[in-house]
Short mmCIF file of C-alpha atoms in Angstrom, two decimals:
data_model
loop_
_atom_site.label_atom_id
_atom_site.label_comp_id
_atom_site.label_asym_id
_atom_site.label_seq_id
_atom_site.Cartn_x
_atom_site.Cartn_y
_atom_site.Cartn_z
CA MET A 72 -10.07 3.92 -17.72
CA TYR A 73 -8.00 1.05 -19.08
CA LYS A 74 -4.84 3.16 -19.20
CA GLY A 75 -5.07 4.00 -15.48
CA LEU A 76 -5.76 0.40 -14.48
CA ALA A 77 -2.89 -0.77 -16.68
CA ILE A 78 -0.55 1.70 -14.96
CA ILE A 79 -1.68 0.70 -11.45
CA PHE A 80 -1.51 -3.05 -12.12
CA GLY A 81 1.73 -2.59 -14.06
CA PHE A 82 3.38 -1.12 -10.97
CA LEU A 83 1.86 -3.92 -8.87
CA PHE A 84 3.39 -6.57 -11.13
CA LEU A 85 6.69 -4.65 -11.29
CA GLY A 86 6.83 -4.63 -7.48
CA GLU A 87 6.05 -8.34 -7.32
CA ALA A 88 8.73 -9.10 -9.92
CA LEU A 89 11.36 -7.03 -8.09
CA VAL A 90 10.60 -8.76 -4.78
CA ARG A 91 10.90 -12.20 -6.37
CA MET A 92 14.06 -11.39 -8.33
CA LEU A 93 15.86 -9.60 -5.49
CA GLY A 94 14.45 -11.70 -2.63
CA LEU A 95 13.30 -8.60 -0.72
CA PRO A 96 11.64 -9.23 2.67
CA ILE A 97 8.71 -6.86 1.98
CA PRO A 98 5.52 -7.52 0.02
CA GLY A 99 5.60 -6.85 -3.70
CA ASN A 100 2.45 -4.74 -3.59
CA VAL A 101 4.18 -2.36 -1.15
CA VAL A 102 7.17 -2.08 -3.48
CA GLY A 103 4.81 -1.44 -6.39
CA MET A 104 2.99 1.24 -4.40
CA ILE A 105 6.28 2.94 -3.51
CA LEU A 106 7.37 2.86 -7.16
CA LEU A 107 4.02 4.32 -8.27
CA THR A 108 4.31 7.05 -5.63
CA LEU A 109 7.82 7.92 -6.83
CA ALA A 110 6.60 7.93 -10.44
CA LEU A 111 3.84 10.37 -9.46
CA VAL A 112 6.19 12.60 -7.44
CA PHE A 113 8.73 12.81 -10.26
CA ASN A 114 6.01 13.24 -12.96
CA VAL A 115 6.85 10.00 -14.74
CA VAL A 116 3.14 9.21 -14.41
CA LYS A 117 0.57 12.00 -14.49
CA LEU A 118 -1.97 12.10 -11.67
CA GLU A 119 -4.81 12.53 -14.18
CA ASP A 120 -3.92 9.16 -15.73
CA VAL A 121 -4.58 7.19 -12.54
CA GLU A 122 -6.83 9.45 -10.44
CA LYS A 123 -10.25 8.12 -11.55
CA GLU A 124 -9.18 4.49 -11.27
CA ALA A 125 -7.65 5.07 -7.83
CA GLU A 126 -10.89 6.71 -6.66
CA LEU A 127 -12.86 3.72 -8.00
CA LEU A 128 -10.63 1.32 -6.06
CA VAL A 129 -10.89 3.39 -2.86
CA ARG A 130 -14.71 3.61 -3.16
CA ASN A 131 -14.91 -0.19 -3.41
CA MET A 132 -12.25 -0.92 -0.82
CA SER A 133 -14.71 -2.65 1.52
CA VAL A 134 -14.97 -5.56 -0.94
CA MET A 135 -11.22 -6.11 -0.56
CA PHE A 136 -11.60 -6.70 3.19
CA ILE A 137 -13.84 -9.76 2.73
CA PRO A 138 -10.99 -12.30 2.19
CA PRO A 139 -9.04 -11.15 5.30
CA GLY A 140 -12.27 -11.22 7.31
CA VAL A 141 -12.94 -14.79 6.25
CA GLY A 142 -9.35 -15.67 7.12
CA ILE A 143 -9.74 -14.23 10.62
CA VAL A 144 -12.85 -16.30 11.22
CA LEU A 145 -11.22 -19.41 9.75
CA TYR A 146 -8.01 -19.13 11.83
CA TRP A 147 -9.51 -17.59 14.98
CA GLY A 148 -8.05 -20.32 17.21
CA LEU A 149 -4.51 -19.71 15.94
CA ILE A 150 -4.91 -15.95 16.20
CA LYS A 151 -6.26 -16.27 19.74
CA SER A 152 -3.24 -18.36 20.81
CA GLN A 153 -0.83 -15.77 19.35
CA ALA A 154 -2.76 -12.67 20.46
CA MET A 155 0.06 -10.98 22.40
CA PRO A 156 2.72 -11.05 19.62
CA ILE A 157 0.11 -9.95 17.09
CA PHE A 158 -1.03 -7.10 19.35
CA VAL A 159 2.56 -5.92 19.97
CA ALA A 160 3.37 -6.09 16.24
CA LEU A 161 0.25 -4.06 15.42
CA ILE A 162 1.06 -1.35 17.97
CA VAL A 163 4.74 -1.10 16.96
CA SER A 164 3.97 -1.06 13.25
CA PHE A 165 1.26 1.58 13.82
CA PHE A 166 3.71 3.96 15.48
CA VAL A 167 6.50 3.25 12.97
CA THR A 168 4.05 3.96 10.13
CA MET A 169 2.90 7.20 11.74
CA VAL A 170 6.47 8.45 12.26
CA LEU A 171 7.64 7.46 8.77
CA THR A 172 4.56 8.99 7.14
CA ALA A 173 5.06 12.25 9.05
CA LYS A 174 8.74 12.37 8.11
CA PHE A 175 7.96 11.63 4.46
CA VAL A 176 5.32 14.39 4.31
CA GLU A 177 7.76 16.75 6.02
CA PHE A 178 10.39 15.83 3.41
CA LEU A 179 7.96 16.43 0.53
CA ARG A 180 6.77 19.77 1.94
CA ARG A 181 10.35 20.95 2.44
CA GLY A 182 11.00 20.30 -1.24
CA ARG A 183 8.06 22.47 -2.32
CA GLY A 184 8.44 25.34 0.14
#
């Protein structure tokens, strides 16, 4: 249990450190997640080492939405005044994510087949 959590949080901290050192314009947790994914794809980290801990985090994911929910209530006036840019950013990022995810899965399947 501790080994899997150490691996997951290690990649999180590695991502945060890389973003701070290199001044990257993306969140450190995203960089950490990409690095962990690459480590799993290239068998640097075994799936069995992090699978149970990842399932635990996914099962309790609803707890992680409480702080953003409180933030939405707290800053509702600001969000309401900027609704159109937020809505456009959400729609664009949704479609970009869908296309990139599909292309990435296609790339991974091509490598196996």
